[in-house]
Coordinates of C-alpha atoms and ligand atoms in Angstrom, one line a residue:
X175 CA 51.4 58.9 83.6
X176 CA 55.1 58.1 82.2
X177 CA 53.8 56.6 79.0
X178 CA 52.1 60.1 78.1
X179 CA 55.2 61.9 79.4
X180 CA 57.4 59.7 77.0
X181 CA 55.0 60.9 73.9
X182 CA 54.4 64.2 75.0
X183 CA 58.5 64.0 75.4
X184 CA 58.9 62.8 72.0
X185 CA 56.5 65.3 69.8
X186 CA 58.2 67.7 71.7
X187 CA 55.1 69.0 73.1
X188 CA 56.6 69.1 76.8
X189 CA 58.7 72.2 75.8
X190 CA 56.2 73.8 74.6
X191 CA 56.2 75.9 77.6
X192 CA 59.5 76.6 76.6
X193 CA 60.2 79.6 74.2
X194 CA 59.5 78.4 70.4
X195 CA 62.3 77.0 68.9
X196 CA 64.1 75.9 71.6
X197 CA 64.6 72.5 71.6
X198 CA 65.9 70.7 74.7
X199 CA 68.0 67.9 74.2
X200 CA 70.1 65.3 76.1
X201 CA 73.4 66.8 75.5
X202 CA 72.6 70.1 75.9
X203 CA 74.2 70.8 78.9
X204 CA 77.8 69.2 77.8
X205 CA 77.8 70.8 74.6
X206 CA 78.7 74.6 73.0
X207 CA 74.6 74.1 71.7
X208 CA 73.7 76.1 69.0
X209 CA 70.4 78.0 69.7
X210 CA 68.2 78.0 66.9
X211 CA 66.2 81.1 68.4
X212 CA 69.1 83.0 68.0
X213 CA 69.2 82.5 63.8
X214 CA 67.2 84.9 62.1
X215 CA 64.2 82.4 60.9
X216 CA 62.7 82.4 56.9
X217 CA 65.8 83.4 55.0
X218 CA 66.8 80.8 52.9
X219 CA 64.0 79.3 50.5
X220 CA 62.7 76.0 50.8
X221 CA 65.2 73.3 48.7
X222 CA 63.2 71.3 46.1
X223 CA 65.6 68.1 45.6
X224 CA 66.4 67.4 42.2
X225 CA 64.5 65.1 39.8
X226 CA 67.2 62.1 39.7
X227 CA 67.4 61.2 35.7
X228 CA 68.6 58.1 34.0
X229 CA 71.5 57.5 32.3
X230 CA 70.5 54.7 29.6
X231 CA 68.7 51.6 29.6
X232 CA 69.8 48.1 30.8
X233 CA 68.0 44.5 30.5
X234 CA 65.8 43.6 33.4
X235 CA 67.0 41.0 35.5
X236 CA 63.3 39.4 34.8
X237 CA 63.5 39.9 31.1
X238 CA 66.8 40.1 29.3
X239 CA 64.3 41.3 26.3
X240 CA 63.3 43.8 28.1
X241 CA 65.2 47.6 28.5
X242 CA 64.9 49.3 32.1
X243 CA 66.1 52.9 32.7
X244 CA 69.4 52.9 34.1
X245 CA 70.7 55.1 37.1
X246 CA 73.5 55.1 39.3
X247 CA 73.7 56.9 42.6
X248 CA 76.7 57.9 44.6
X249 CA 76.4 58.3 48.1
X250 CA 79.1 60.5 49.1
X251 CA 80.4 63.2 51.6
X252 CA 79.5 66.5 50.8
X253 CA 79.1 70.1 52.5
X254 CA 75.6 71.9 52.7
X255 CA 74.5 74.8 53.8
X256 CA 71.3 74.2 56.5
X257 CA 71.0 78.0 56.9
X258 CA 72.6 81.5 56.1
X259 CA 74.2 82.6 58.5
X260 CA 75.5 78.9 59.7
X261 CA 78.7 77.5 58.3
X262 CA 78.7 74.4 55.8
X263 CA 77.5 71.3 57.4
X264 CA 79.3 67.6 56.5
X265 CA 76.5 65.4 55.9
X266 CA 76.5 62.3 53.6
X267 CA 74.3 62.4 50.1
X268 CA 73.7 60.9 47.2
X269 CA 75.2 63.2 44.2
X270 CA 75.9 66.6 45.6
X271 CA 72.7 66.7 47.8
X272 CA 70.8 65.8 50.8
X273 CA 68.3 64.6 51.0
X274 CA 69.0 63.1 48.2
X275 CA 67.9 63.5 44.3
X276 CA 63.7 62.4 43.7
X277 CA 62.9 59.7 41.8
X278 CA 59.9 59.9 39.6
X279 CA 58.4 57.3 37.7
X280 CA 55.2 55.6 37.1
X281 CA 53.4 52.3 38.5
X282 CA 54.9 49.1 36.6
X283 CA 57.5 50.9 34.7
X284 CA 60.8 48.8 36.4
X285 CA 64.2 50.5 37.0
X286 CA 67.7 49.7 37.8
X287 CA 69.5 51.8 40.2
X288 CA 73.1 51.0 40.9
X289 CA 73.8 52.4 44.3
X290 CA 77.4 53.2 44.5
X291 CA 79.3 53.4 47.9
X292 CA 81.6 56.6 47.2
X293 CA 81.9 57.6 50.8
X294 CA 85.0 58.0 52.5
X295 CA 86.6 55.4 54.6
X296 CA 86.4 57.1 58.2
X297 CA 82.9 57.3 60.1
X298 CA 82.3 60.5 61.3
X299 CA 79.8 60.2 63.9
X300 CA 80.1 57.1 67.0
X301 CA 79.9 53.8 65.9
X302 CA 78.9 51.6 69.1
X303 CA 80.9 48.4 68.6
X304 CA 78.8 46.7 71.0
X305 CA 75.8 46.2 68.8
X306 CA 75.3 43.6 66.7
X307 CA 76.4 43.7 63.2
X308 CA 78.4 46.6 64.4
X309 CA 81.6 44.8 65.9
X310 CA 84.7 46.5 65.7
X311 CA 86.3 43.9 63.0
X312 CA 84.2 45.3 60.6
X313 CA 84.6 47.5 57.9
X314 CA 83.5 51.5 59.8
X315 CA 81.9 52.7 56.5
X316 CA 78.9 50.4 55.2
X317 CA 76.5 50.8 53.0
X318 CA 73.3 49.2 51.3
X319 CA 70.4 51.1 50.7
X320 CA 66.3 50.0 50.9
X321 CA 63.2 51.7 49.1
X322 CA 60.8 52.3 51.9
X323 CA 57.4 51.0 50.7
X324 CA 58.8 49.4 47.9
X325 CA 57.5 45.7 46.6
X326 CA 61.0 44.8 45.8
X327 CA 62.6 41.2 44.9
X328 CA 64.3 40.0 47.8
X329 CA 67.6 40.8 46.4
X330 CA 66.8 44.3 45.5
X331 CA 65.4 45.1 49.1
X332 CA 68.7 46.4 51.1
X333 CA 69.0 43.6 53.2
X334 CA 70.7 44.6 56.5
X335 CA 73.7 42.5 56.3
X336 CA 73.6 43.0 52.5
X337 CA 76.2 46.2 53.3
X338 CA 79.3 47.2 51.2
X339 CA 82.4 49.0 51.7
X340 CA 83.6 52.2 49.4
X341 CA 84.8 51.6 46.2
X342 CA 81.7 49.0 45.9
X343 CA 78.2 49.2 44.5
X344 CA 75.2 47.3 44.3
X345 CA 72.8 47.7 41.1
X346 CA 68.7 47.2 42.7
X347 CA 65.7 46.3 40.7
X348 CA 62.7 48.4 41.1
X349 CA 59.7 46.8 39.6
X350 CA 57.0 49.3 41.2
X351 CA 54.1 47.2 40.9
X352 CA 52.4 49.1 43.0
X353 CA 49.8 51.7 43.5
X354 CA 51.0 55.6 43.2
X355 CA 52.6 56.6 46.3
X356 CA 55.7 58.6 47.8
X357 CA 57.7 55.9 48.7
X358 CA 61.7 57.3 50.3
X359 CA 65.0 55.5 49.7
X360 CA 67.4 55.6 52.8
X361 CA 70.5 53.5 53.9
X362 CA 69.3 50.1 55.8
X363 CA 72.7 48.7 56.8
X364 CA 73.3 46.7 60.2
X365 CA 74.3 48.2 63.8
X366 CA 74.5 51.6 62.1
X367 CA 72.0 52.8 59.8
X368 CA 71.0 55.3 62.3
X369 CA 74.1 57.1 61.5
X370 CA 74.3 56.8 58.1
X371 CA 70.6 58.5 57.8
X372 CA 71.4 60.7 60.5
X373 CA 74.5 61.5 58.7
X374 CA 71.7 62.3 55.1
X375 CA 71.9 59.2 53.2
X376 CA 67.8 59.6 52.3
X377 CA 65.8 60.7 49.5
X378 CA 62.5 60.8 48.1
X379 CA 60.6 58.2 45.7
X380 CA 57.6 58.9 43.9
X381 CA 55.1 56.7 42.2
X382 CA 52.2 58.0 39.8
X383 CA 49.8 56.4 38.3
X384 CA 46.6 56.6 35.9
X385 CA 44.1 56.7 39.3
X386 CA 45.9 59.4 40.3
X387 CA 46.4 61.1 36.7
X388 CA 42.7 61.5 36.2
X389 CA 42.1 63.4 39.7
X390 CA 43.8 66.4 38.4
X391 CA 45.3 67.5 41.6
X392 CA 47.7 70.2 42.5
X393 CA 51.3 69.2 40.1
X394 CA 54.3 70.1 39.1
X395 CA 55.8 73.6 41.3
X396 CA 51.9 73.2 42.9
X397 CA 52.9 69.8 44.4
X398 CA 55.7 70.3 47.1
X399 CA 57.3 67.5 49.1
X400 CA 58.5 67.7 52.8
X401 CA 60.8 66.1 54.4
X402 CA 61.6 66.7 57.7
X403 CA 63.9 65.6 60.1
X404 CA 65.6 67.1 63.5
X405 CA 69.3 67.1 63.7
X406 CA 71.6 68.2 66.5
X407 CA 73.8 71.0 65.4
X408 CA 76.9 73.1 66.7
X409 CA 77.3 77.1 66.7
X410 CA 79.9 76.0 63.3
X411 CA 77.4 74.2 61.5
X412 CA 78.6 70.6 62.6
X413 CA 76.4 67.9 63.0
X414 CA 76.7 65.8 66.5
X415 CA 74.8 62.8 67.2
X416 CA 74.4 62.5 70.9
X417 CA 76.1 59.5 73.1
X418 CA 76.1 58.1 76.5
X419 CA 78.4 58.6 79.2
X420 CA 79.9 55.1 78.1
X421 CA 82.6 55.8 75.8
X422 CA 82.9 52.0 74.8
X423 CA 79.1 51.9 74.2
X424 CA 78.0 55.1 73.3
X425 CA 75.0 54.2 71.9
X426 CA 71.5 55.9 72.9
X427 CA 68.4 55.2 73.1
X428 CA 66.4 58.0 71.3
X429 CA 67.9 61.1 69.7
X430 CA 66.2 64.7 69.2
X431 CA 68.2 67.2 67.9
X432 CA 67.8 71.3 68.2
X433 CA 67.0 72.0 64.6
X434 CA 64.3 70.7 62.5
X435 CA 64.7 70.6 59.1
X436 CA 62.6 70.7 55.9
X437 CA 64.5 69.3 52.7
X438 CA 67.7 69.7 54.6
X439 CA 66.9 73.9 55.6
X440 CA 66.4 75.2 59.0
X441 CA 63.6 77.9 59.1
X442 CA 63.1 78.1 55.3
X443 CA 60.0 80.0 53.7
X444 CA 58.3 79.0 50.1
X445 CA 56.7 81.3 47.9
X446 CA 53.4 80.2 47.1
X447 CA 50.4 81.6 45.1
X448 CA 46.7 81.9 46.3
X449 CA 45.5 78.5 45.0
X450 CA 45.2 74.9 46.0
X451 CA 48.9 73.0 46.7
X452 CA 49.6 69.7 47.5
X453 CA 52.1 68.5 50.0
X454 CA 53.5 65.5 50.0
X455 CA 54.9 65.2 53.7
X456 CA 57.8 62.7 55.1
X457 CA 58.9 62.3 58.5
X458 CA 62.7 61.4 58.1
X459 CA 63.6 61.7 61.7
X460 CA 65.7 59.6 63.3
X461 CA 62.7 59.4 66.8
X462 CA 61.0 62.3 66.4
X463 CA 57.5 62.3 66.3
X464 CA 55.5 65.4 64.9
X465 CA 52.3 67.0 65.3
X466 CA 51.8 69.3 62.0
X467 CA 49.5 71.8 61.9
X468 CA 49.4 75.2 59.4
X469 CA 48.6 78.6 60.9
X470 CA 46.1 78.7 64.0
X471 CA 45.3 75.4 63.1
X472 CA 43.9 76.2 59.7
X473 CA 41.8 73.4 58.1
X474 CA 43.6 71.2 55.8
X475 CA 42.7 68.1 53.5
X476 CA 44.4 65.3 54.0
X477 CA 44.0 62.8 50.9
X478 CA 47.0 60.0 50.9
X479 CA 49.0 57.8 53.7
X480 CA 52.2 56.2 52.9
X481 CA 50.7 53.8 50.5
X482 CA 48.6 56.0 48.3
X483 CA 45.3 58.3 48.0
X484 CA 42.5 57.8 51.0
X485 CA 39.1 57.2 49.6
X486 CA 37.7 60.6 50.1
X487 CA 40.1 63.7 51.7
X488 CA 39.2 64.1 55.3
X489 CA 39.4 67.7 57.3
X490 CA 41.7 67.8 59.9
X491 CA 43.6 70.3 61.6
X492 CA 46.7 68.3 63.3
X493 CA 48.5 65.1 61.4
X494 CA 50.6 63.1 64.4
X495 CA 53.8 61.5 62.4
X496 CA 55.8 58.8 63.8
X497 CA 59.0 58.4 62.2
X498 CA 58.5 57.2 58.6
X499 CA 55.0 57.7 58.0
X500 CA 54.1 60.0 55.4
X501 CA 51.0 62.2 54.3
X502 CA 50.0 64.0 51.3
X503 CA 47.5 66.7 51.5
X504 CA 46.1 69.5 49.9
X505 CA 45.8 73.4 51.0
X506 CA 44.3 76.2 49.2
X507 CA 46.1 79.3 50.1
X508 CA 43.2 81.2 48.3
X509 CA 41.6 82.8 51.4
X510 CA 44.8 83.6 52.5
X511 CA 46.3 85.8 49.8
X512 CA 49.1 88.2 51.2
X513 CA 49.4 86.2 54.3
X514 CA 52.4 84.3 55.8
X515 CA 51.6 80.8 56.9
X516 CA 53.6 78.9 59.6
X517 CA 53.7 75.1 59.3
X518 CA 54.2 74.0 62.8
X519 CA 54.7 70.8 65.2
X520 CA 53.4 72.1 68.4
X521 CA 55.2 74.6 69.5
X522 CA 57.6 74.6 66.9
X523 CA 58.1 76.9 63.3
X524 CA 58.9 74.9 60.9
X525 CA 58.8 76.8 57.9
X526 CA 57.0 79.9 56.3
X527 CA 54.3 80.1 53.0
X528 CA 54.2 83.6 52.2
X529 CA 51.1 83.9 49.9
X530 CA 51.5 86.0 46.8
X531 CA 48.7 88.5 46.4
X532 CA 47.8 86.9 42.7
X533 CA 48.6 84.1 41.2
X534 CA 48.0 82.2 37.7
X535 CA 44.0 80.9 37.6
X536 CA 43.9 77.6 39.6
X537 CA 42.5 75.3 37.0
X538 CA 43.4 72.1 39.6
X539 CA 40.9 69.6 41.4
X540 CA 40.1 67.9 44.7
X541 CA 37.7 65.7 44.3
X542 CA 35.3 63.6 46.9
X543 CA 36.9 60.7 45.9
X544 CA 39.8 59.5 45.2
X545 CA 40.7 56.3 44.9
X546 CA 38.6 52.3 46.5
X547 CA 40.4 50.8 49.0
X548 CA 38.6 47.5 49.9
X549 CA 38.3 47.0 53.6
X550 CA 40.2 43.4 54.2
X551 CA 37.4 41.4 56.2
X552 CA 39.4 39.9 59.1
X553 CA 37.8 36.5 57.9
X554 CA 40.0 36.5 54.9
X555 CA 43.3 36.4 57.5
X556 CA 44.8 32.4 57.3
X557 CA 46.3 32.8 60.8
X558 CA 47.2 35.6 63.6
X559 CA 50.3 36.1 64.8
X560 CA 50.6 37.6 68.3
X561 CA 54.0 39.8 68.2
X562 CA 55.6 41.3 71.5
X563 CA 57.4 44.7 71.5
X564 CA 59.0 44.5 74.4
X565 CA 62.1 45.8 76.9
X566 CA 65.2 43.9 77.7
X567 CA 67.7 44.9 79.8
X568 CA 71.6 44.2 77.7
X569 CA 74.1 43.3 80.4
X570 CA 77.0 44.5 78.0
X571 CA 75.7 47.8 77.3
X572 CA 74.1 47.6 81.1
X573 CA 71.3 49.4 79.4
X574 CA 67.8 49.1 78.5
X575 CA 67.1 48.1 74.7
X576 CA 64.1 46.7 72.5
X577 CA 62.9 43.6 71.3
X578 CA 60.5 42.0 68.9
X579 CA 59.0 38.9 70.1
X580 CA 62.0 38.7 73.0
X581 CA 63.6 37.7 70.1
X582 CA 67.5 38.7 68.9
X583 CA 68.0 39.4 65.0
X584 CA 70.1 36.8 64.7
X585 CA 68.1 34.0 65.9
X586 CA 66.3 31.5 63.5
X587 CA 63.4 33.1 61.4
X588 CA 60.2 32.7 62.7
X589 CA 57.7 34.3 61.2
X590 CA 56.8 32.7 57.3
X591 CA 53.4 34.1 56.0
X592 CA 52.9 32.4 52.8
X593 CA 52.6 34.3 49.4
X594 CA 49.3 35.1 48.3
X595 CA 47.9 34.8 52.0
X596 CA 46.7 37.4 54.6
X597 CA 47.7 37.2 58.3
X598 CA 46.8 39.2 61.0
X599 CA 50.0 40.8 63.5
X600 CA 49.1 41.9 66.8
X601 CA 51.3 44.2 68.2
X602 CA 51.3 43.7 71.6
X603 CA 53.2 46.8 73.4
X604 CA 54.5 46.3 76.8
X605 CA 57.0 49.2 76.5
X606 CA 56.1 53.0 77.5
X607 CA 57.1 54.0 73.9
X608 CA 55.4 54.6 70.6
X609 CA 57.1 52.5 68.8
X610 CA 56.0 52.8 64.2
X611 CA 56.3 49.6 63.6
X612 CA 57.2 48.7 59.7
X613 CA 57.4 45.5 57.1
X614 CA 59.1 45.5 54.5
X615 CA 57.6 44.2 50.9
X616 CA 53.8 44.4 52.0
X617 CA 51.0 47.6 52.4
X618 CA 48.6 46.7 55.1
X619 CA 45.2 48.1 56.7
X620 CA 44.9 48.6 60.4
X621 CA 42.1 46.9 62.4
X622 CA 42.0 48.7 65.6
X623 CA 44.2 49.2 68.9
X624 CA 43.0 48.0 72.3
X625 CA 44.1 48.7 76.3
X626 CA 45.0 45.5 77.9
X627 CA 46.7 45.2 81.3
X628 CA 50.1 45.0 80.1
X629 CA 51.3 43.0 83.7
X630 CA 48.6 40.7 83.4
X631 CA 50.4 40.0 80.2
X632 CA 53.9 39.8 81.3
X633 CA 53.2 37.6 84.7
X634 CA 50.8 35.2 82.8
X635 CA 50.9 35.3 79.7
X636 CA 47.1 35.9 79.5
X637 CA 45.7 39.3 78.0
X638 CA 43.1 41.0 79.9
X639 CA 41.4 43.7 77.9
X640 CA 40.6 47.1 79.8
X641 CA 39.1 48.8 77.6
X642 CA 37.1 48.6 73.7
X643 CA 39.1 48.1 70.4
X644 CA 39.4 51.7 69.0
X645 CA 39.1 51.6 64.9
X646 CA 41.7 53.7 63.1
X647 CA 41.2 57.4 62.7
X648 CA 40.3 58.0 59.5
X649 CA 43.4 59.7 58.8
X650 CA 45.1 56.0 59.2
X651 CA 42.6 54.2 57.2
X652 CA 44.2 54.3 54.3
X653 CA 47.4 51.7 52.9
X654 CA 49.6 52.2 55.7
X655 CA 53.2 50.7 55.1
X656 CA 54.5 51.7 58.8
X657 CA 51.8 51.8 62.1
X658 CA 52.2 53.6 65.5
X659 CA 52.2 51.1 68.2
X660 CA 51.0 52.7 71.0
X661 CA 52.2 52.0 74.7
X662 CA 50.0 49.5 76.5
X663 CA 47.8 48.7 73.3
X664 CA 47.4 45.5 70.8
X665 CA 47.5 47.6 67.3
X666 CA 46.2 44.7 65.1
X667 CA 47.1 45.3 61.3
X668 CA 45.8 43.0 58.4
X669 CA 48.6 42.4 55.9
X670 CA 48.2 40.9 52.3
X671 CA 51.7 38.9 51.4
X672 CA 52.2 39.7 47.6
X673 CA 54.4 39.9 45.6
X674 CA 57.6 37.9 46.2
X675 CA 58.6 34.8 48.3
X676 CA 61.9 35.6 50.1
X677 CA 63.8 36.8 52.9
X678 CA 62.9 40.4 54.1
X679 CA 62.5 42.3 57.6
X680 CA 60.2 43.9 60.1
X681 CA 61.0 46.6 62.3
X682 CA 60.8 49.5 64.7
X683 CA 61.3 52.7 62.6
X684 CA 62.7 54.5 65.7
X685 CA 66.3 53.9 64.1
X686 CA 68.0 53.6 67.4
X687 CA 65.4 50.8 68.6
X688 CA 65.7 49.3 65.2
X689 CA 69.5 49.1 65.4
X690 CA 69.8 47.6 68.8
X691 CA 67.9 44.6 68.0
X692 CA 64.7 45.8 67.5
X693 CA 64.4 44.5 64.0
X694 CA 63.8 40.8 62.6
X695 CA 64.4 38.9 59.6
X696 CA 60.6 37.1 58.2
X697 CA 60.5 34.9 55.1
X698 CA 57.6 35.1 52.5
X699 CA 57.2 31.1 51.7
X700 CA 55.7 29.7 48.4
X701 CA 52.4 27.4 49.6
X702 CA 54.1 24.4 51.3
X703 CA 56.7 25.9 53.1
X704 CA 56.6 25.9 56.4
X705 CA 54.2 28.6 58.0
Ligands
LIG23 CU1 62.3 52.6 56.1 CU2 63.4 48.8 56.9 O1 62.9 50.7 56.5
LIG24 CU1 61.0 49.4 54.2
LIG25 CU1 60.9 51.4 68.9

């Protein structure tokens, strides 16, 4: 069936016939592709970004009274090494880095981070001035940049056309009222934010709090975070983003590049001790969706989802991430001392653990529970909303794009939950993609995901159910922040709207969907606004 070709396609799991490493990808035949087989694997050590500090304190915007740590981040060009024996690779960063430095703070203590657009004038990788918000009058270097999973004011969130040119900045307000969590930062800005990530501009974010204080898990050089993301590179280290045979429109549709990386390294390895870790896990790809297992599918605990801790870890053996989604878990290397330990996707290496015979006693904790999460009853939802991912054919580009709701970005809003209210979204798929579907502001619980007869639905109107409504795996049931939207399913999430009323977006995380129009504005209204 196409639509499990196009997944299998996009985990990668159709090559897996193909030797290991070896990772086919449009351009391959057109390009001088560098083979990533060929590199000798595990010789550079995993890269552990940077804590970002502050520099001072500044009022809050919500309380003149009141100081906020201060920081300012410059996104710039720099040159980084993805592997030994590979030349220097341009990428943009923030600082000297990418991905770029970690934020760590705590839940409800705000901060102020003034984004600075150091980058040079010139785009480096292929604008496609056919998009929208992309048109050739503009300005080629953009910038305005979003925390993912953040419950940000309105005019803090990296609104899409919010963009500014080099030589500007933009100072956000972070309030982080919001449960611990590993939330990421990345550039948001219209028509080409695929680039701009593509080209590094991401970073990590994390949240603690007392919940997760008090469960003594695996910290500090015990807790690791990875980020991973595929990139296509040349024999000389250069980074290419694939286009289409169109040269006035080269934008395409989905993008897998040869070489996966783990905090910006190809192949790297990570000394670890025999004792529990904890991972904190980020898929940063552009469209690539992963399947991550450890070892011959070794056992591991998974205890968090994008928006915090599960209620209890659960054993699995394989985590499936769509682009965006993030897990944490925990591994004890214990049994394993002495041992090297892939972590894999499929058929692919991603990295090496090499176990140290001894370590330092493991004095850390997993508990059997972590942290409540209160099932929303679907009687508490105020209304559903019955949302269309759908195809469209773009006579300009004379090529196939996405849509939310048949809808274009630019047309009115129409979607205004009102604060302090829960809806319902039904994702209705009619496309042969996955497509991770993601709202800014808001955490939400998924319901379930149901078959329907997906032409019934397009010649009618009607839906016709085929099959039962599937709950999440437990491995979703957490706070999710982005959901996989599977091909011919209605995923039904429950969303809470807290926190701010305002103008903010929805969209597909696949960043070429969501920068050809698959992406809408929505509006959280005060009670009496219009719904
Ligand atoms: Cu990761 Cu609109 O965001
Ligand atoms: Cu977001
Ligand atoms: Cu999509």
């Amino acid at each position: 069936m196409i639509t499990r070709r196009r997944f299998l396609e996009r985990t990668g799991i159709l090559a897996a016939g193909l030797s290991v490493n070896k990772l086919p990808s449009p351009q391959s035949q057109v390009l001088p592709t560098l083979d990533p087989e060929r590199l000798s694997p595990y010789v550079d050590p995993l890269l552990i970004p940077v804590i970002a500090h502050s520099s001072g304190f500044r009022p809050s915007p919500e309380d003149p009274e009141v100081q906020l740590p201060y920081y300012r981040m410059a996104m710039r060009q720099i040159e980084s090494k993805v592997h030994r024996d590979l030349p220097a690779t341009r990428m943009w960063g923030f600082g000297s880095s990418s991905p770029g430095p970690t934020f760590e703070t705590r839940s409800g203590q705000g901060l102020l981070v003034e984004w600075v657009n150091e980058l040079p004038e010139r785009h480096f990788l292929p604008i496609d001035h056919t998009l929208h918000g992309a048109e050739a009058n503009l300005p080629e270097v953009r910038s305005v940049i979003h925390l993912h999973g953040g419950k940000t004011p309105p005019g803090s969130d990296g609104y899409p056309e919010h963009w500014y040119v080099p030589g500007k900045s933009a100072t956000f307000h972070y309030p982080n009222r919001q449960d611990a969590a590993m939330l990421f930062y990345h550039d948001h800005t219209m028509g080409i934010n695929r680039l701009n990530i593509y080209a590094g501009l991401q970073g990590l974010y994390f949240l603690r709090d007392e919940v997760e204080d008090s469960l003594n898990l695996p910290r500090g050089k015990y807790e690791v975070p990875l980020l991973i993301y595929d990139r296509f590179l040349l024999p000389d280290g250069r980074l290419e983003y694939p286009v289409s045979p169109k040269p006035k429109a080269p934008w395409v549709p989905e993008v897998f590049g040869n070489a996966i990386l783990v905090n910006g390294k190809l192949f790297p390895y990570l000394d670890v001790e025999p004792r529990k870790y904890r991972f904190r896990v980020m898929n940063g790809s552009n469209g690539r969706f992963y399947r991550l297992s450890l070892g011959k599918l070794l056992v591991f605990q998974q205890i968090g989802t994008e928006q915090g801790l599960l209620p209890a870890p659960i054993s699995v053996q394989r985590a499936v991430m769509a682009p965006a989604e993030r897990i944490d878990f925990v591994f004890d290397f214990s049994a394993h001392a002495g041992e090297n330990i892939l972590l894999r996707s499929d058929a692919f290496d991603l990295m090496q653990f090499r176990v140290a015979a001894k370590g330092a006693p493991d004095t850390s904790a997993l508990p059997p529970n972590l942290r409540s999460i209160a099932r929303i009853p679907e009687s508490h939802a105020v209304m559903t909303r019955r949302l269309t991912l759908g195809e469209r054919l773009d006579l300009v580009q004379q090529s196939m794009g996405m849509l939310l709701n048949n809808t274009p970005w630019h047309m009115p809003v129409t979607e205004k939950p009102i604060l302090n209210t829960t809806e319902i979204w039904e994702l209705v798929n009619l496309t042969e993609d996955a497509h991770p579907i993601h709202l800014h502001l808001v955490r939400f619980q998924i319901l379930d995901r149901r078959p329907f007869d997906t032409f019934e639905f397009q010649g009618k109107g009607t839906i016709r159910f085929t099959g039962p409504a599937v709950p999440p795996a437990p491995s979703e049931s957490g706070w999710k922040d982005t959901v996989r939207a599977d091909p011919g399913l209605i995923t039904r999430i429950i969303i809470p709207f807290e926190g701010f009323t305002g103008r903010y977006v929805w969209h597909c995380h696949i960043l070429e969907h969501e920068d050809n129009e698959m992406m809408r504005p929505y509006e959280v209204v005060s009670a009496g606004g219009a719904p």
